[in-house]
């Protein structure tokens, strides 16, 4: 069974630009969550999608958004990039809604904002 | 606060040594998870502890959940270079998110 895949793996952008990251969950998983990982703040929850609907949202500004498609694939978008958005963005999939179910993480997308 | 405090933040030991990583909170949790993250990869779930006082073993790794369910520990016996990585504790919340500790970076030198 293929794991969670994230594309691209690495991305370099400049301040003010926008970026779209993609996540393909494990086949059959309907829940996708996104996390931001930085050395200073650690792993922080961005949002969770289930059946194409955002179910939960973390404490991030509106520049961070996402969506989920009918095949459970998910994208997250960051607009008007800031230097502080440089981070590893991790996607996790689960068979059911909620963090009590085992989350399977992808390898992440490393975003660098110059 | 729902923060999880992990200690130590960094640990560099020689192969064969034992070590313990701690995860503490001021509030009670219904369950706690431990993850290991290797460079270039996402976190991988090692174990979930649910019952106060619970002890779970995974080969050379022993996980303990405190009696009051406010703390947990991970003990590694006879560490090997393959144990090198970032160890994270996390608690699931009803809001769907996992709250992670800051992590313990472990380096095991051959």
PDB file of C-alpha atoms in Angstrom:
ATOM      1  CA  UNK A   1       0.000   0.000   0.000  1.00  0.00           C
ATOM      2  CA  UNK A   2       1.536   3.317  -1.073  1.00  0.00           C
ATOM      3  CA  UNK A   3       2.092   5.890   1.659  1.00  0.00           C
ATOM      4  CA  UNK A   4       1.198   9.547   1.764  1.00  0.00           C
ATOM      5  CA  UNK A   5       2.842  11.477  -1.044  1.00  0.00           C
ATOM      6  CA  UNK A   6       3.538  15.191  -1.126  1.00  0.00           C
ATOM      7  CA  UNK A   7       4.610  17.324  -4.048  1.00  0.00           C
ATOM      8  CA  UNK A   8       6.801  19.132  -4.577  1.00  0.00           C
ATOM      9  CA  UNK A   9       9.388  18.029  -2.022  1.00  0.00           C
ATOM     10  CA  UNK A  10      11.277  21.308  -2.157  1.00  0.00           C
ATOM     11  CA  UNK A  11      10.199  24.790  -3.130  1.00  0.00           C
ATOM     12  CA  UNK A  12      11.873  28.186  -3.132  1.00  0.00           C
ATOM     13  CA  UNK A  13       9.754  31.313  -3.376  1.00  0.00           C
ATOM     14  CA  UNK A  14      10.194  35.015  -2.733  1.00  0.00           C
ATOM     15  CA  UNK A  15       8.234  37.245  -0.374  1.00  0.00           C
ATOM     16  CA  UNK A  16       4.845  38.261  -1.677  1.00  0.00           C
ATOM     17  CA  UNK A  17       4.419  35.245  -3.933  1.00  0.00           C
ATOM     18  CA  UNK A  18       1.894  32.504  -3.375  1.00  0.00           C
ATOM     19  CA  UNK A  19       2.417  28.762  -3.294  1.00  0.00           C
ATOM     20  CA  UNK A  20       0.302  25.621  -3.637  1.00  0.00           C
ATOM     21  CA  UNK A  21       1.316  22.337  -2.048  1.00  0.00           C
ATOM     22  CA  UNK A  22      -0.252  19.000  -2.854  1.00  0.00           C
ATOM     23  CA  UNK A  23      -0.936  15.894  -0.786  1.00  0.00           C
ATOM     24  CA  UNK A  24      -2.195  12.478  -1.897  1.00  0.00           C
ATOM     25  CA  UNK A  25      -3.421  10.406   1.052  1.00  0.00           C
ATOM     26  CA  UNK A  26      -3.194   6.660   1.479  1.00  0.00           C
ATOM     27  CA  UNK A  27      -5.768   4.951  -0.703  1.00  0.00           C
ATOM     28  CA  UNK A  28      -9.064   4.726   1.143  1.00  0.00           C
ATOM     29  CA  UNK A  29      -8.218   7.436   3.669  1.00  0.00           C
ATOM     30  CA  UNK A  30     -10.697  10.286   3.706  1.00  0.00           C
ATOM     31  CA  UNK A  31      -9.169  12.594   6.293  1.00  0.00           C
ATOM     32  CA  UNK A  32      -6.226  14.845   5.491  1.00  0.00           C
ATOM     33  CA  UNK A  33      -4.531  17.151   7.996  1.00  0.00           C
ATOM     34  CA  UNK A  34      -1.799  19.694   7.428  1.00  0.00           C
ATOM     35  CA  UNK A  35       0.942  20.722   9.843  1.00  0.00           C
ATOM     36  CA  UNK A  36       3.705  23.312   9.761  1.00  0.00           C
ATOM     37  CA  UNK A  37       7.060  22.361  11.295  1.00  0.00           C
ATOM     38  CA  UNK A  38       9.672  24.982  12.193  1.00  0.00           C
ATOM     39  CA  UNK A  39      12.682  24.829  14.513  1.00  0.00           C
ATOM     40  CA  UNK A  40      11.221  27.511  16.750  1.00  0.00           C
ATOM     41  CA  UNK A  41       7.564  26.495  16.981  1.00  0.00           C
ATOM     42  CA  UNK A  42       7.790  22.777  16.322  1.00  0.00           C
ATOM     43  CA  UNK A  43       4.831  21.024  14.717  1.00  0.00           C
ATOM     44  CA  UNK A  44       1.655  23.098  14.581  1.00  0.00           C
ATOM     45  CA  UNK A  45      -1.743  22.095  13.253  1.00  0.00           C
ATOM     46  CA  UNK A  46      -3.024  24.037  10.240  1.00  0.00           C
ATOM     47  CA  UNK A  47      -6.312  22.356   9.280  1.00  0.00           C
ATOM     48  CA  UNK A  48      -8.120  19.078   8.728  1.00  0.00           C
ATOM     49  CA  UNK A  49     -10.297  18.099   5.786  1.00  0.00           C
ATOM     50  CA  UNK A  50     -12.762  15.265   5.589  1.00  0.00           C
ATOM     51  CA  UNK A  51     -15.094  14.527   2.700  1.00  0.00           C
ATOM     52  CA  UNK A  52     -14.106  17.756   0.932  1.00  0.00           C
ATOM     53  CA  UNK A  53     -15.024  19.914   3.947  1.00  0.00           C
ATOM     54  CA  UNK A  54     -12.724  21.725   6.340  1.00  0.00           C
ATOM     55  CA  UNK A  55     -13.581  20.276   9.740  1.00  0.00           C
ATOM     56  CA  UNK A  56     -11.013  21.883  12.006  1.00  0.00           C
ATOM     57  CA  UNK A  57      -8.652  24.822  11.771  1.00  0.00           C
ATOM     58  CA  UNK A  58      -5.558  25.834  13.697  1.00  0.00           C
ATOM     59  CA  UNK A  59      -4.477  29.297  14.718  1.00  0.00           C
ATOM     60  CA  UNK A  60      -3.004  30.544  11.445  1.00  0.00           C
ATOM     61  CA  UNK A  61      -3.820  33.693   9.437  1.00  0.00           C
ATOM     62  CA  UNK A  62      -6.223  33.650   6.528  1.00  0.00           C
ATOM     63  CA  UNK A  63      -3.300  33.591   4.084  1.00  0.00           C
ATOM     64  CA  UNK A  64      -3.223  29.863   4.744  1.00  0.00           C
ATOM     65  CA  UNK A  65      -6.028  27.988   3.035  1.00  0.00           C
ATOM     66  CA  UNK A  66      -6.720  24.561   1.728  1.00  0.00           C
ATOM     67  CA  UNK A  67      -9.153  22.334  -0.023  1.00  0.00           C
ATOM     68  CA  UNK A  68      -9.890  18.680  -0.569  1.00  0.00           C
ATOM     69  CA  UNK A  69     -11.069  17.034  -3.747  1.00  0.00           C
ATOM     70  CA  UNK A  70     -13.552  14.210  -4.253  1.00  0.00           C
ATOM     71  CA  UNK A  71     -10.688  11.700  -4.521  1.00  0.00           C
ATOM     72  CA  UNK A  72      -9.467  12.875  -1.054  1.00  0.00           C
ATOM     73  CA  UNK A  73      -6.379  14.541  -2.473  1.00  0.00           C
ATOM     74  CA  UNK A  74      -5.720  17.860  -0.770  1.00  0.00           C
ATOM     75  CA  UNK A  75      -3.964  21.100  -1.555  1.00  0.00           C
ATOM     76  CA  UNK A  76      -2.914  23.915   0.688  1.00  0.00           C
ATOM     77  CA  UNK A  77      -2.233  27.428  -0.481  1.00  0.00           C
ATOM     78  CA  UNK A  78      -0.245  30.185   1.142  1.00  0.00           C
ATOM     79  CA  UNK A  79      -0.685  33.663  -0.304  1.00  0.00           C
ATOM     80  CA  UNK A  80       1.513  36.750   0.139  1.00  0.00           C
ATOM     81  CA  UNK A  81       4.412  34.712   1.449  1.00  0.00           C
ATOM     82  CA  UNK A  82       6.450  36.022   4.358  1.00  0.00           C
ATOM     83  CA  UNK A  83       9.951  35.016   5.452  1.00  0.00           C
ATOM     84  CA  UNK A  84       8.434  33.359   8.513  1.00  0.00           C
ATOM     85  CA  UNK A  85       6.476  30.952   6.321  1.00  0.00           C
ATOM     86  CA  UNK A  86       9.696  29.061   5.603  1.00  0.00           C
ATOM     87  CA  UNK A  87       9.033  25.648   7.059  1.00  0.00           C
ATOM     88  CA  UNK A  88       8.456  21.978   6.444  1.00  0.00           C
ATOM     89  CA  UNK A  89       4.790  21.449   5.607  1.00  0.00           C
ATOM     90  CA  UNK A  90       3.552  18.004   6.514  1.00  0.00           C
ATOM     91  CA  UNK A  91       0.413  16.297   5.399  1.00  0.00           C
ATOM     92  CA  UNK A  92      -1.122  13.400   7.332  1.00  0.00           C
ATOM     93  CA  UNK A  93      -3.908  11.085   6.305  1.00  0.00           C
ATOM     94  CA  UNK A  94      -6.242   8.995   8.393  1.00  0.00           C
ATOM     95  CA  UNK A  95      -9.063   6.598   7.687  1.00  0.00           C
ATOM     96  CA  UNK A  96     -11.491   8.579   9.841  1.00  0.00           C
ATOM     97  CA  UNK A  97     -12.050  12.085  11.082  1.00  0.00           C
ATOM     98  CA  UNK A  98     -10.254  13.192  14.223  1.00  0.00           C
ATOM     99  CA  UNK A  99      -6.791  13.055  15.730  1.00  0.00           C
ATOM    100  CA  UNK A 100      -7.564   9.965  17.854  1.00  0.00           C
ATOM    101  CA  UNK A 101      -7.246   7.899  14.712  1.00  0.00           C
ATOM    102  CA  UNK A 102      -3.725   6.976  13.614  1.00  0.00           C
ATOM    103  CA  UNK A 103      -2.254   9.663  11.411  1.00  0.00           C
ATOM    104  CA  UNK A 104       0.123   8.656   8.631  1.00  0.00           C
ATOM    105  CA  UNK A 105       2.480  11.454   7.671  1.00  0.00           C
ATOM    106  CA  UNK A 106       4.012  12.197   4.308  1.00  0.00           C
ATOM    107  CA  UNK A 107       7.656  13.252   3.890  1.00  0.00           C
ATOM    108  CA  UNK A 108       6.739  16.920   3.721  1.00  0.00           C
ATOM    109  CA  UNK A 109       7.363  19.847   1.419  1.00  0.00           C
ATOM    110  CA  UNK A 110      10.294  22.041   2.400  1.00  0.00           C
ATOM    111  CA  UNK A 111       9.336  25.658   1.591  1.00  0.00           C
ATOM    112  CA  UNK A 112      11.994  28.342   1.632  1.00  0.00           C
ATOM    113  CA  UNK A 113      10.909  31.969   1.324  1.00  0.00           C
ATOM    114  CA  UNK A 114      13.631  34.429   0.300  1.00  0.00           C
TER     115      UNK A 114
ATOM    116  CA  UNK B   1      -2.482  25.436  28.873  1.00  0.00           C
ATOM    117  CA  UNK B   2      -2.360  22.364  26.701  1.00  0.00           C
ATOM    118  CA  UNK B   3       1.385  22.584  26.081  1.00  0.00           C
ATOM    119  CA  UNK B   4       3.541  19.497  26.180  1.00  0.00           C
ATOM    120  CA  UNK B   5       7.041  19.989  27.529  1.00  0.00           C
ATOM    121  CA  UNK B   6       9.698  17.557  26.418  1.00  0.00           C
ATOM    122  CA  UNK B   7      13.105  17.093  27.963  1.00  0.00           C
ATOM    123  CA  UNK B   8      15.879  16.992  27.174  1.00  0.00           C
ATOM    124  CA  UNK B   9      15.799  18.909  23.903  1.00  0.00           C
ATOM    125  CA  UNK B  10      19.035  17.358  22.661  1.00  0.00           C
ATOM    126  CA  UNK B  11      20.805  14.152  23.551  1.00  0.00           C
ATOM    127  CA  UNK B  12      24.065  12.843  22.129  1.00  0.00           C
ATOM    128  CA  UNK B  13      25.165   9.453  23.413  1.00  0.00           C
ATOM    129  CA  UNK B  14      27.392   6.531  22.506  1.00  0.00           C
ATOM    130  CA  UNK B  15      26.053   3.301  21.095  1.00  0.00           C
ATOM    131  CA  UNK B  16      25.067   0.925  23.873  1.00  0.00           C
ATOM    132  CA  UNK B  17      24.032   3.586  26.399  1.00  0.00           C
ATOM    133  CA  UNK B  18      20.558   3.881  27.874  1.00  0.00           C
ATOM    134  CA  UNK B  19      18.462   7.035  27.802  1.00  0.00           C
ATOM    135  CA  UNK B  20      15.106   8.412  28.900  1.00  0.00           C
ATOM    136  CA  UNK B  21      13.024  11.162  27.289  1.00  0.00           C
ATOM    137  CA  UNK B  22      10.248  12.882  29.226  1.00  0.00           C
ATOM    138  CA  UNK B  23       6.981  14.492  28.180  1.00  0.00           C
ATOM    139  CA  UNK B  24       5.063  16.548  30.748  1.00  0.00           C
ATOM    140  CA  UNK B  25       1.924  18.631  30.918  1.00  0.00           C
ATOM    141  CA  UNK B  26       0.021  20.488  33.622  1.00  0.00           C
ATOM    142  CA  UNK B  27      -3.259  19.014  32.385  1.00  0.00           C
ATOM    143  CA  UNK B  28      -4.574  15.478  32.195  1.00  0.00           C
ATOM    144  CA  UNK B  29      -4.662  13.792  28.802  1.00  0.00           C
ATOM    145  CA  UNK B  30      -6.911  10.970  27.690  1.00  0.00           C
ATOM    146  CA  UNK B  31      -4.133   9.491  25.575  1.00  0.00           C
ATOM    147  CA  UNK B  32      -0.616  10.247  24.427  1.00  0.00           C
ATOM    148  CA  UNK B  33       1.294   9.274  21.332  1.00  0.00           C
ATOM    149  CA  UNK B  34       5.017   8.981  20.659  1.00  0.00           C
ATOM    150  CA  UNK B  35       6.465   9.534  17.207  1.00  0.00           C
ATOM    151  CA  UNK B  36       9.916   9.268  15.677  1.00  0.00           C
ATOM    152  CA  UNK B  37      10.916  11.491  12.780  1.00  0.00           C
ATOM    153  CA  UNK B  38      14.015  10.827  10.716  1.00  0.00           C
ATOM    154  CA  UNK B  39      15.655  13.483   8.529  1.00  0.00           C
ATOM    155  CA  UNK B  40      13.735  14.054   5.322  1.00  0.00           C
ATOM    156  CA  UNK B  41      10.724  12.090   6.511  1.00  0.00           C
ATOM    157  CA  UNK B  42       7.477  12.728   8.315  1.00  0.00           C
ATOM    158  CA  UNK B  43       6.826  11.512  11.881  1.00  0.00           C
ATOM    159  CA  UNK B  44       6.001   7.834  12.297  1.00  0.00           C
ATOM    160  CA  UNK B  45       3.771   6.684  15.133  1.00  0.00           C
ATOM    161  CA  UNK B  46       5.571   4.415  17.607  1.00  0.00           C
ATOM    162  CA  UNK B  47       2.925   3.886  20.271  1.00  0.00           C
ATOM    163  CA  UNK B  48      -0.267   5.207  21.844  1.00  0.00           C
ATOM    164  CA  UNK B  49      -0.724   5.009  25.622  1.00  0.00           C
ATOM    165  CA  UNK B  50      -4.185   5.367  27.087  1.00  0.00           C
ATOM    166  CA  UNK B  51      -4.367   4.045  30.650  1.00  0.00           C
ATOM    167  CA  UNK B  52      -2.669   5.711  33.639  1.00  0.00           C
ATOM    168  CA  UNK B  53       0.342   3.640  34.706  1.00  0.00           C
ATOM    169  CA  UNK B  54       0.420   1.800  31.391  1.00  0.00           C
ATOM    170  CA  UNK B  55       3.731   0.435  30.164  1.00  0.00           C
ATOM    171  CA  UNK B  56       4.271  -0.604  26.561  1.00  0.00           C
ATOM    172  CA  UNK B  57       7.378  -2.136  25.048  1.00  0.00           C
ATOM    173  CA  UNK B  58       8.537  -2.000  21.458  1.00  0.00           C
ATOM    174  CA  UNK B  59      11.765  -4.000  21.207  1.00  0.00           C
ATOM    175  CA  UNK B  60      14.332  -1.871  23.094  1.00  0.00           C
ATOM    176  CA  UNK B  61      11.894   1.016  23.613  1.00  0.00           C
ATOM    177  CA  UNK B  62       9.753   1.205  26.757  1.00  0.00           C
ATOM    178  CA  UNK B  63       6.930   3.715  27.003  1.00  0.00           C
ATOM    179  CA  UNK B  64       5.261   4.635  30.269  1.00  0.00           C
ATOM    180  CA  UNK B  65       2.169   6.717  30.956  1.00  0.00           C
ATOM    181  CA  UNK B  66       2.088   8.400  34.346  1.00  0.00           C
ATOM    182  CA  UNK B  67      -0.480   7.299  36.911  1.00  0.00           C
ATOM    183  CA  UNK B  68      -2.120  10.740  36.815  1.00  0.00           C
ATOM    184  CA  UNK B  69      -1.987  10.813  32.998  1.00  0.00           C
ATOM    185  CA  UNK B  70      -0.070  14.105  33.014  1.00  0.00           C
ATOM    186  CA  UNK B  71       3.301  12.751  31.972  1.00  0.00           C
ATOM    187  CA  UNK B  72       4.947  10.067  29.908  1.00  0.00           C
ATOM    188  CA  UNK B  73       8.431   8.741  29.334  1.00  0.00           C
ATOM    189  CA  UNK B  74      10.295   6.884  26.632  1.00  0.00           C
ATOM    190  CA  UNK B  75      13.245   4.747  27.676  1.00  0.00           C
ATOM    191  CA  UNK B  76      15.668   3.275  25.156  1.00  0.00           C
ATOM    192  CA  UNK B  77      17.921   0.440  26.234  1.00  0.00           C
ATOM    193  CA  UNK B  78      21.280  -0.114  24.554  1.00  0.00           C
ATOM    194  CA  UNK B  79      20.786   2.628  21.979  1.00  0.00           C
ATOM    195  CA  UNK B  80      21.935   2.003  18.420  1.00  0.00           C
ATOM    196  CA  UNK B  81      22.822   4.458  15.624  1.00  0.00           C
ATOM    197  CA  UNK B  82      19.546   3.512  13.947  1.00  0.00           C
ATOM    198  CA  UNK B  83      17.696   5.086  16.888  1.00  0.00           C
ATOM    199  CA  UNK B  84      18.960   8.516  15.818  1.00  0.00           C
ATOM    200  CA  UNK B  85      16.126  10.931  15.086  1.00  0.00           C
ATOM    201  CA  UNK B  86      13.629  13.390  16.516  1.00  0.00           C
ATOM    202  CA  UNK B  87      11.313  11.931  19.141  1.00  0.00           C
ATOM    203  CA  UNK B  88       7.991  13.686  19.568  1.00  0.00           C
ATOM    204  CA  UNK B  89       5.186  13.238  22.034  1.00  0.00           C
ATOM    205  CA  UNK B  90       1.717  14.326  20.992  1.00  0.00           C
ATOM    206  CA  UNK B  91      -1.769  14.422  22.432  1.00  0.00           C
ATOM    207  CA  UNK B  92      -4.876  14.182  20.269  1.00  0.00           C
ATOM    208  CA  UNK B  93      -7.612  16.739  20.806  1.00  0.00           C
ATOM    209  CA  UNK B  94     -11.313  16.609  20.050  1.00  0.00           C
ATOM    210  CA  UNK B  95     -10.805  19.475  17.631  1.00  0.00           C
ATOM    211  CA  UNK B  96      -9.035  17.041  15.336  1.00  0.00           C
ATOM    212  CA  UNK B  97      -5.538  18.256  15.877  1.00  0.00           C
ATOM    213  CA  UNK B  98      -2.498  16.708  17.438  1.00  0.00           C
ATOM    214  CA  UNK B  99      -0.628  18.920  19.893  1.00  0.00           C
ATOM    215  CA  UNK B 100       3.064  18.120  19.729  1.00  0.00           C
ATOM    216  CA  UNK B 101       5.860  18.656  22.172  1.00  0.00           C
ATOM    217  CA  UNK B 102       8.947  20.472  20.926  1.00  0.00           C
ATOM    218  CA  UNK B 103      10.743  17.185  20.422  1.00  0.00           C
ATOM    219  CA  UNK B 104      13.962  15.551  21.590  1.00  0.00           C
ATOM    220  CA  UNK B 105      16.761  15.249  19.049  1.00  0.00           C
ATOM    221  CA  UNK B 106      18.697  12.064  19.703  1.00  0.00           C
ATOM    222  CA  UNK B 107      22.074  11.321  18.188  1.00  0.00           C
ATOM    223  CA  UNK B 108      23.595   7.904  18.810  1.00  0.00           C
ATOM    224  CA  UNK B 109      27.252   7.720  17.857  1.00  0.00           C
ATOM    225  CA  UNK B 110      28.816   4.400  16.846  1.00  0.00           C
TER     226      UNK B 110
END
